[in-house]
CSV table of C-alpha atoms and ligand atoms in Angstrom, one decimal:
chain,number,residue,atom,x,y,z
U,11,UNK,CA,0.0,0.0,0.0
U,12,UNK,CA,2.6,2.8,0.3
U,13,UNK,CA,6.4,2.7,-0.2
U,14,UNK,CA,8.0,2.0,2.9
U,15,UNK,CA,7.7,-2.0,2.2
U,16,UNK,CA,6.3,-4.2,4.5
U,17,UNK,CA,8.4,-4.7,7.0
U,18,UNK,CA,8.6,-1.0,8.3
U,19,UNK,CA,5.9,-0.2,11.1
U,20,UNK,CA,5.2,3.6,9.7
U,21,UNK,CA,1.5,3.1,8.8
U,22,UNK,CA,1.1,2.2,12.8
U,23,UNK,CA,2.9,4.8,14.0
U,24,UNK,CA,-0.1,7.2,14.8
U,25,UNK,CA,-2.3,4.3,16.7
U,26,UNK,CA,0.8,3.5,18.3
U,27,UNK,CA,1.5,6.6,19.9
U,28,UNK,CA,-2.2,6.9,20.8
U,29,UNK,CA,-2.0,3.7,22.8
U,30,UNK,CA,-4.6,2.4,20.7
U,31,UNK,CA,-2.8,-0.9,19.2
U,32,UNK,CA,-3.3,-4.5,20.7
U,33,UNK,CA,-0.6,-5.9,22.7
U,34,UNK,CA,0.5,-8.1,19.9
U,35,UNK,CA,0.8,-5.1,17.2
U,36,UNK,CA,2.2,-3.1,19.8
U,37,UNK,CA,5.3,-6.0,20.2
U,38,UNK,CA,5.5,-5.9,16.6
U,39,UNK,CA,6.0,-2.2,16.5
U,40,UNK,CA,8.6,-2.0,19.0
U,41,UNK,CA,11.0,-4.9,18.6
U,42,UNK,CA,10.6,-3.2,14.9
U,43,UNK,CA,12.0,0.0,16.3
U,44,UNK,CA,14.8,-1.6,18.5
U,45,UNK,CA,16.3,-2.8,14.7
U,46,UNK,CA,14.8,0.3,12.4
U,47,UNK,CA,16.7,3.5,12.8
U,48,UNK,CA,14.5,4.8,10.1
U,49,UNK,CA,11.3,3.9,11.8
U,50,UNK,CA,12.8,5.2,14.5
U,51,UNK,CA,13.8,8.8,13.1
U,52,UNK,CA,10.1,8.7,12.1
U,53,UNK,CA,8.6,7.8,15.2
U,54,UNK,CA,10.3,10.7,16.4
U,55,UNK,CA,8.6,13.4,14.0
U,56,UNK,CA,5.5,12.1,14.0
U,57,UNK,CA,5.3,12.8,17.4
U,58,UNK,CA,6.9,16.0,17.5
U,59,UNK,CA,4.2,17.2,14.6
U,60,UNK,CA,1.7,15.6,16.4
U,61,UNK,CA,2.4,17.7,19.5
U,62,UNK,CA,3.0,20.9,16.9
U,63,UNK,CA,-0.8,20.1,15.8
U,64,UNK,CA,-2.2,19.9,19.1
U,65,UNK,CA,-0.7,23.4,20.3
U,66,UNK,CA,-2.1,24.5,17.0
U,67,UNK,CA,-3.2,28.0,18.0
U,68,UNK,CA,-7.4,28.2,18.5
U,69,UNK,CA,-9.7,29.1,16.5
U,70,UNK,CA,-10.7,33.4,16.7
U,71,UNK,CA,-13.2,33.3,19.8
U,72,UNK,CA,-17.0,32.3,19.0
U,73,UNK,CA,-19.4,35.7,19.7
U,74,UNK,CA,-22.1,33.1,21.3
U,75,UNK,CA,-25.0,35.8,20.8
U,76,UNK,CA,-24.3,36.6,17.6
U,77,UNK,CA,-23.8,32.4,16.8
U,78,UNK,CA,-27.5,32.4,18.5
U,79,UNK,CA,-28.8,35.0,16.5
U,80,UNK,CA,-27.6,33.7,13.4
U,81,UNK,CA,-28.8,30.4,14.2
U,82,UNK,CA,-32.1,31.8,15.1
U,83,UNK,CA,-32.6,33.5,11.5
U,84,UNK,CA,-31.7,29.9,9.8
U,85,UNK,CA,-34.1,28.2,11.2
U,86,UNK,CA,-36.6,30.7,10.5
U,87,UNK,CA,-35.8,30.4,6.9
U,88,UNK,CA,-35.9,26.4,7.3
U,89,UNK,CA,-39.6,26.1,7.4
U,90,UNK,CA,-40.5,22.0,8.6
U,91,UNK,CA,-39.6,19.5,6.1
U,92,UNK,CA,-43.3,18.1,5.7
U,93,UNK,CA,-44.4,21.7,5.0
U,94,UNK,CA,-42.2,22.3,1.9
U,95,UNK,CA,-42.6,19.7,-1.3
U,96,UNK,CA,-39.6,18.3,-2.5
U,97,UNK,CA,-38.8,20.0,-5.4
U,98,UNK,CA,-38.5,18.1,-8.9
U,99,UNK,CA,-35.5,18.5,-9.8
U,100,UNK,CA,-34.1,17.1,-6.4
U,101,UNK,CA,-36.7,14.0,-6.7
U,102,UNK,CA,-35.4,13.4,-10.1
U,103,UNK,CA,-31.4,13.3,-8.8
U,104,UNK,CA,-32.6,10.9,-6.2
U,105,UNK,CA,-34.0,8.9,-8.5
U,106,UNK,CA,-31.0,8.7,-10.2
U,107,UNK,CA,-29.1,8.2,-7.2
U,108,UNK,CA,-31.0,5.5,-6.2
U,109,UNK,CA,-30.2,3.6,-9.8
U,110,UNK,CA,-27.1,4.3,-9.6
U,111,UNK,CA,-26.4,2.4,-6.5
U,112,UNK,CA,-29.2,-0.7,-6.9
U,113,UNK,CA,-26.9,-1.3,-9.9
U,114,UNK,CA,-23.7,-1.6,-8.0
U,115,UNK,CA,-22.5,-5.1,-7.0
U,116,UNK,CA,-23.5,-5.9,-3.1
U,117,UNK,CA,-21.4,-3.8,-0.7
U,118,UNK,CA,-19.9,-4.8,1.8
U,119,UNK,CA,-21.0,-1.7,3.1
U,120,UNK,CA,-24.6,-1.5,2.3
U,121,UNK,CA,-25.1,0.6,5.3
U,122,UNK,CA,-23.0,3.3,4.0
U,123,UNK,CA,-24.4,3.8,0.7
U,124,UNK,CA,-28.2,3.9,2.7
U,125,UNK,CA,-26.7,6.4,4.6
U,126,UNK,CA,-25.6,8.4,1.6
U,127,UNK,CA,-29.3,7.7,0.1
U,128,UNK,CA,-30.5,8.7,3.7
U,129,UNK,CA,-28.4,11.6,3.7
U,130,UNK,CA,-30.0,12.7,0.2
U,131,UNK,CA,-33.4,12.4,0.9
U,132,UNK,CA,-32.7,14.4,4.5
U,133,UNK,CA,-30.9,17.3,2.2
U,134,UNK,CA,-33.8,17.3,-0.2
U,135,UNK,CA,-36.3,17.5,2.8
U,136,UNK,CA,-34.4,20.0,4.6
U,137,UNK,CA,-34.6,21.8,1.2
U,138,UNK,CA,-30.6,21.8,1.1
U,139,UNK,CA,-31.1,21.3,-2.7
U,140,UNK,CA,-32.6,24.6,-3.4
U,141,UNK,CA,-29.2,26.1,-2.0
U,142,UNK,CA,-26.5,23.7,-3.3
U,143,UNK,CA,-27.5,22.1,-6.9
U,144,UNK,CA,-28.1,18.1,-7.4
U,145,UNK,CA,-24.8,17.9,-9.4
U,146,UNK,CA,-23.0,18.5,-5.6
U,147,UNK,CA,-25.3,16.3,-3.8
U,148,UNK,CA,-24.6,13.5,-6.5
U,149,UNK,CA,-20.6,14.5,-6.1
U,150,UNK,CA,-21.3,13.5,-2.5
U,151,UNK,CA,-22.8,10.2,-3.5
U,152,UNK,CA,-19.8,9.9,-5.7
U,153,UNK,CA,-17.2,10.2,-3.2
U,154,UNK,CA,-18.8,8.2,-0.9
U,155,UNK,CA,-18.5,5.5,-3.5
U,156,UNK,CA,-14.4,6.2,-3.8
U,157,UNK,CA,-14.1,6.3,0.2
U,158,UNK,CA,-16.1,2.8,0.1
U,159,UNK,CA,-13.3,1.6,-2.6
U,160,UNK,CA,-10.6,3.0,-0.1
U,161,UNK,CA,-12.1,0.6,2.2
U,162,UNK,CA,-11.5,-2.2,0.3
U,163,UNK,CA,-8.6,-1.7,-0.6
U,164,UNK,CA,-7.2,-0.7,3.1
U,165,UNK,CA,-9.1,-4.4,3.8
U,166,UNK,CA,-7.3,-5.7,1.4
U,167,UNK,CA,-3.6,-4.3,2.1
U,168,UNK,CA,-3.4,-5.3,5.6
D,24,UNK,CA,-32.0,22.1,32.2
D,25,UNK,CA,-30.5,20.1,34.5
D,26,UNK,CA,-26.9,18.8,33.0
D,27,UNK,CA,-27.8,14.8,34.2
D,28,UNK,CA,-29.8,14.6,31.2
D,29,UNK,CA,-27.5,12.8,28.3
D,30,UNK,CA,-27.3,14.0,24.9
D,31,UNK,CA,-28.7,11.5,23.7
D,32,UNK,CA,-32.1,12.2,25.6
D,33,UNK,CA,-31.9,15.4,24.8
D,34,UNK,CA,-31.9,14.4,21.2
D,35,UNK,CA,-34.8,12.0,21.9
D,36,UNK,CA,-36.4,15.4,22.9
D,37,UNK,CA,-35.5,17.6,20.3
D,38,UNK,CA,-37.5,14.7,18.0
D,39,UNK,CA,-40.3,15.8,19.6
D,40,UNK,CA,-40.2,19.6,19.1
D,41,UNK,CA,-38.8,20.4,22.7
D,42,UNK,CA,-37.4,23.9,22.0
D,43,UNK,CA,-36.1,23.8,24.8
D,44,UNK,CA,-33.9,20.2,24.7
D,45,UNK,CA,-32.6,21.8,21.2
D,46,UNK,CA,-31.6,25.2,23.4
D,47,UNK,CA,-29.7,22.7,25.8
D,48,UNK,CA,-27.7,20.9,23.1
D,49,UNK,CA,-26.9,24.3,21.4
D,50,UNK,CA,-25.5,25.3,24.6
D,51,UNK,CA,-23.4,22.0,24.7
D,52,UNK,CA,-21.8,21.9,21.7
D,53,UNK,CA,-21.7,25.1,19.8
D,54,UNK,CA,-18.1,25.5,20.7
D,55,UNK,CA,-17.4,21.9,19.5
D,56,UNK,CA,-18.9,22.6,16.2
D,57,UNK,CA,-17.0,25.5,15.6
D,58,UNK,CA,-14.0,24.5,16.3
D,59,UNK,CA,-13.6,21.4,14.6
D,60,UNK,CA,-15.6,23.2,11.2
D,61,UNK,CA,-12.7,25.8,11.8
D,62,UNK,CA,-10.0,23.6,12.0
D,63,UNK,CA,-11.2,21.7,8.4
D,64,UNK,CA,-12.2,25.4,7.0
D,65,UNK,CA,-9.7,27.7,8.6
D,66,UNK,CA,-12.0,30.5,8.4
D,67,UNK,CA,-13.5,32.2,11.3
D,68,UNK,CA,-17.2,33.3,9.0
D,69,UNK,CA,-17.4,30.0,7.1
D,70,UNK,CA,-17.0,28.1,10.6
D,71,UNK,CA,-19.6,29.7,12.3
D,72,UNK,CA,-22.3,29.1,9.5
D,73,UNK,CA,-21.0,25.5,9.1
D,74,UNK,CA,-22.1,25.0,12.8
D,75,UNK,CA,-25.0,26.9,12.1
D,76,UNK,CA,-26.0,24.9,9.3
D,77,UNK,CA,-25.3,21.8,11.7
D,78,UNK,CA,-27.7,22.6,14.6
D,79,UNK,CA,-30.2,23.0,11.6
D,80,UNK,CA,-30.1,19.8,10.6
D,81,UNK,CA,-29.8,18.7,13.7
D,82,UNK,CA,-32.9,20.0,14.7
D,83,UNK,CA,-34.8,18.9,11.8
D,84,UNK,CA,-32.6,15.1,11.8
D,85,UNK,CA,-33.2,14.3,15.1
D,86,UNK,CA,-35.9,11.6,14.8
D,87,UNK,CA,-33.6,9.8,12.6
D,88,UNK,CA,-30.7,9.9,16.0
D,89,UNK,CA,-31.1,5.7,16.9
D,90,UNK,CA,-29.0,5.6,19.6
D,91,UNK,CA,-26.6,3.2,18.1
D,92,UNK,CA,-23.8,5.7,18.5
D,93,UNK,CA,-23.0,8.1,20.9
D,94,UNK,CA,-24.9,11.6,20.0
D,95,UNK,CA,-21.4,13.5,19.6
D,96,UNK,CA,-20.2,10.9,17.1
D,97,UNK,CA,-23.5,10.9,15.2
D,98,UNK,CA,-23.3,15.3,15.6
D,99,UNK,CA,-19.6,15.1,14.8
D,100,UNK,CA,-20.6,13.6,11.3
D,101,UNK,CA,-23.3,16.1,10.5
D,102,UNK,CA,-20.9,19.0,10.9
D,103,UNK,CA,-17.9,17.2,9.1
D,104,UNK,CA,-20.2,16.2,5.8
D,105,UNK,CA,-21.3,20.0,5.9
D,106,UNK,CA,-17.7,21.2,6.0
D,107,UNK,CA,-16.3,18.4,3.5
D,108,UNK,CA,-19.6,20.0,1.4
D,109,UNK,CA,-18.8,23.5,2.1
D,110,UNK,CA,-15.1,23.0,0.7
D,111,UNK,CA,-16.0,21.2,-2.4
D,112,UNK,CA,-18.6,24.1,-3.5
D,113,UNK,CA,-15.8,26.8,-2.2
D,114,UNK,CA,-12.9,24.6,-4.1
D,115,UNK,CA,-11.8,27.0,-7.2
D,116,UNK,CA,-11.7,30.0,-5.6
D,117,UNK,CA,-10.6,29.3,-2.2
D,118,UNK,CA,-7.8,27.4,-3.6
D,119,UNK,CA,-6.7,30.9,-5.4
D,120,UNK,CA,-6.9,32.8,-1.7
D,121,UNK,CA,-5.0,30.0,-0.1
D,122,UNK,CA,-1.9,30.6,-2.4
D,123,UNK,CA,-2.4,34.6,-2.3
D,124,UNK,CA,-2.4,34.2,1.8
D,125,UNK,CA,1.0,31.5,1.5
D,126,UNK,CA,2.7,33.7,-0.8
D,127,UNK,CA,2.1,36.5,1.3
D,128,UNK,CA,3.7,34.6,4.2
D,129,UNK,CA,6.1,33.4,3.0
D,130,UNK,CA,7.7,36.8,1.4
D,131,UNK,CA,6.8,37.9,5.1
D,132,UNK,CA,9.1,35.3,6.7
D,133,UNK,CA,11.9,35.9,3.7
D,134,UNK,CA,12.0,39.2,5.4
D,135,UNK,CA,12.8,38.4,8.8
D,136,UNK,CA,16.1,38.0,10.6
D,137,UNK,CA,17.8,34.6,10.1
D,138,UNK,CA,16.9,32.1,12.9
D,139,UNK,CA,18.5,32.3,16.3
D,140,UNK,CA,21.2,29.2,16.8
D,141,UNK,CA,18.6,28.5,19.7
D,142,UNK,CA,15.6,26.4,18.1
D,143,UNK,CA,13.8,26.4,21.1
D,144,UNK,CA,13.0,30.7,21.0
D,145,UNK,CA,9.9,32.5,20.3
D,146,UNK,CA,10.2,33.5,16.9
D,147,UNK,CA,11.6,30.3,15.5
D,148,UNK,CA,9.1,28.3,17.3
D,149,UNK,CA,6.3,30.8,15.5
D,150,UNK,CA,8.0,30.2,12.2
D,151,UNK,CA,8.3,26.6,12.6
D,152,UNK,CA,4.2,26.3,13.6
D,153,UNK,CA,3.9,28.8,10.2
D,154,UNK,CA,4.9,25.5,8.1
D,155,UNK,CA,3.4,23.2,10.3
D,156,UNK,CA,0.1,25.1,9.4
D,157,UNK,CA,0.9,26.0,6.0
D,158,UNK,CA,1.5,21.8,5.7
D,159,UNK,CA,-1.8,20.9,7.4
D,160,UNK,CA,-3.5,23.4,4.6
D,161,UNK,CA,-1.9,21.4,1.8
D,162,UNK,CA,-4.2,18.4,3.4
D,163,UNK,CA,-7.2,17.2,1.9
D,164,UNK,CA,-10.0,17.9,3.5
D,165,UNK,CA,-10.7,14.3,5.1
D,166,UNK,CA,-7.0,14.0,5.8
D,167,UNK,CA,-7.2,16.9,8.1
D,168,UNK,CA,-10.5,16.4,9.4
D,169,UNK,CA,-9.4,12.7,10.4
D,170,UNK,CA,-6.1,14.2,11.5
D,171,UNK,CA,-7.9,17.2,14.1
D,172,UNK,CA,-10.8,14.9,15.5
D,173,UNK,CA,-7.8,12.6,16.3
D,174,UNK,CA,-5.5,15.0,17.9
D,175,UNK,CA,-7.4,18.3,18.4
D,176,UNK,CA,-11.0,16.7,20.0
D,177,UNK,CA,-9.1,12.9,20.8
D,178,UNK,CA,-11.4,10.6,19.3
D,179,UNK,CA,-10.3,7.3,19.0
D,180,UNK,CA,-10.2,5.8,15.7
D,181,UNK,CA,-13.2,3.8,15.6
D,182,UNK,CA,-15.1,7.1,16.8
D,183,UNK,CA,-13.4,8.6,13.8
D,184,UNK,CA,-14.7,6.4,11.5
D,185,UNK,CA,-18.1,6.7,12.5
D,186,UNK,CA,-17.9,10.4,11.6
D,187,UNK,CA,-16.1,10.1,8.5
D,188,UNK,CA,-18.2,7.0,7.7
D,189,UNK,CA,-16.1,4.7,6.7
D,190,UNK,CA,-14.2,1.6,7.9
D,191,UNK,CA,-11.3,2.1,10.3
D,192,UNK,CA,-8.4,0.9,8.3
D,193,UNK,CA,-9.2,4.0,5.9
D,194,UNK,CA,-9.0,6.1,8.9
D,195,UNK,CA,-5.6,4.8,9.8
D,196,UNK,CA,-4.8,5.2,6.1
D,197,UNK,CA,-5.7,8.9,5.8
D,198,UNK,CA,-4.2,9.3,9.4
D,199,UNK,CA,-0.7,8.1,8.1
D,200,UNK,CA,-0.8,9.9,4.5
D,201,UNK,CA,-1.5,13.1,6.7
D,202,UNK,CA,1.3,12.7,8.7
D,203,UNK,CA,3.3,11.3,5.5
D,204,UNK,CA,2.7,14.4,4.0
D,205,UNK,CA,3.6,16.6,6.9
D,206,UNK,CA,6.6,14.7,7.1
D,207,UNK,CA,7.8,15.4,3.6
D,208,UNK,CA,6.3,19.0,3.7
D,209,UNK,CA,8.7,20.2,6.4
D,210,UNK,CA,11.4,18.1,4.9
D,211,UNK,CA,11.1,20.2,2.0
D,212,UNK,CA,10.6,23.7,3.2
D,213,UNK,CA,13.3,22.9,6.0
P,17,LIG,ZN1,11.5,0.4,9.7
């Protein structure tokens, strides 16, 4: 899957310093290091720009009343879903979204392409489609489907 | 409202049009949503309607909340997919600022005194966060959003793969091409 080869331990490297490995892996990794002063080297920076990220400085302060405020005026322009029909243009995307994805071999993760379709209908409810165009909400669809291939082939590389 | 009630009551609530529940949640985790829509968009306006945008659909998703995860994972997802979204409609022309805002930088920095022998001082340390940032930008969008909920809000990486929706090998693939990238980002510029 990437260029460091198999035997180098970089793609664990991030668990690893989270503590989040399994006893085994986490053997793996370190009787690895003892022998890999390249693994080692990049142990060591991952850390150290790790750390750098998390003292990232903030972000600029929230102004809480004016959050509420503007929150206030959205919902005001988001009447309820059942009270707005769902426009044509958006029904016809579904429909095509929906196609699209009962003619795709079974999943493995069926659940995440319902989701997607789940997440589709809610925008078209929630009349999200009237502010960004079908193309975008299809795009979405679309990358779902090239994060689902990701999958597969993570699955598959290790 | 008292704070013993969970989140994930609350959401129950807000299913059933208790203004009040929705008030509570607000009041929970507007600084959450901000933050983590600021650290994908880096900018301070775009954030705070991101988050907006959020408790919208929030509001109006609730009933569809079954419990199966956490509410902050499930809330953490919402406000991702609406930043992810927000980037790919901003892509052409924020790509343009970006560059105008690094070049700007970077003839900034050419400007300044050479580095102290000490690594540890002020200024260098500034600098040196400068490319850490300006490395983080050169992310994609999921890279960095799995990167920040990891390190910035500590979610583990099966928490991060229910936001991002997706399996958790991928998340520990996009977690190492981040810090891949970072790697050979500050190779390069140092
Ligand atoms: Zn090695």
């Amino acid at each position: 899957m990437t260029a460091d080869g198999p035997e180098h331990v970089e793609l664990a490297f991030v668990p690893y310093l989270r503590g989040e490995l399994p006893r085994d892996e986490r053997d793996t990794v370190e009787t690895h290091l003892a022998v890999c002063p390249p693994c080692r080297r990049g142990l060591a920076e991952t850390r150290a720009l790790l750390d750098a990220v998390r003292r990232a400085p903030a972000a600029p302060a929230l102004d809480v009343g004016r959050f509420r405020a503007g929150l206030e005026a959205r919902r005001r322009r988001h009447r309820p879903a059942w009270m707005r029909p769902v426009p044509a243009l958006a029904a016809a995307g579904l429909v095509a979204a929906l196609v699209l994805l009962a003619l795709q071999p079974a999943p493995r993760d069926a659940d995440d392409h319902l989701a997607a379709v789940q997440e589709t209908v809610l925008g078209a409810r929630l009349g999200l489609l009237e502010q960004y165009p079908v193309v975008e909400r299809l795009d979405l669809l679309e990358d779902m489907e090239v994060i689902g291939a990701l999958d597969g082939l993570a699955a598959t590389g290790s | 409202m008292s704070q013993e009630i969970s989140d994930e009551a609350l959401c129950r609530r807000v299913a059933e049009g208790d203004e009040q529940a929705f008030d509570e949640l607000v009041t929970r985790y507007q600084g959450r949503a901000y933050r983590i829509a600021w650290g994908i968009l880096r900018e301070a306006e775009d954030a705070r309607d991101v988050a907006q945008d959020a408790f919208v659909r929030l509001y109006e998703a609730a009933g569809r909340f079954r419990g199966e995860a956490r509410f902050s994972t499930w809330f953490y997802r919402i406000v991702v997919n609406l930043c992810l979204e927000h980037r790919r409609r901003g892509r052409w022309w924020r790509a343009l600022v970006v560059r105008d805002v690094a070049e700007r930088d970077g003839a900034r920095l050419d400007r300044l005194p050479a580095p102290a022998p000490d690594p540890l001082d002020g200024a260098s340390q500034a600098q040196l966060m400068t490319r850490v940032w300006a490395a983080v930008e050169g992310l994609s969008s999921r890279q960095r959003a799995a990167l920040l909920l990891s390190v910035q809000e500590e979610l583990s990486t099966s928490e991060i793969a229910a936001v991002l929706d997706c399996a958790e090998a991928t998340v520990r693939v996009h977690l190492h091409r981040a810090v891949m990238a970072l790697r050979r980002s500050m190779a390069e510029t140092g």
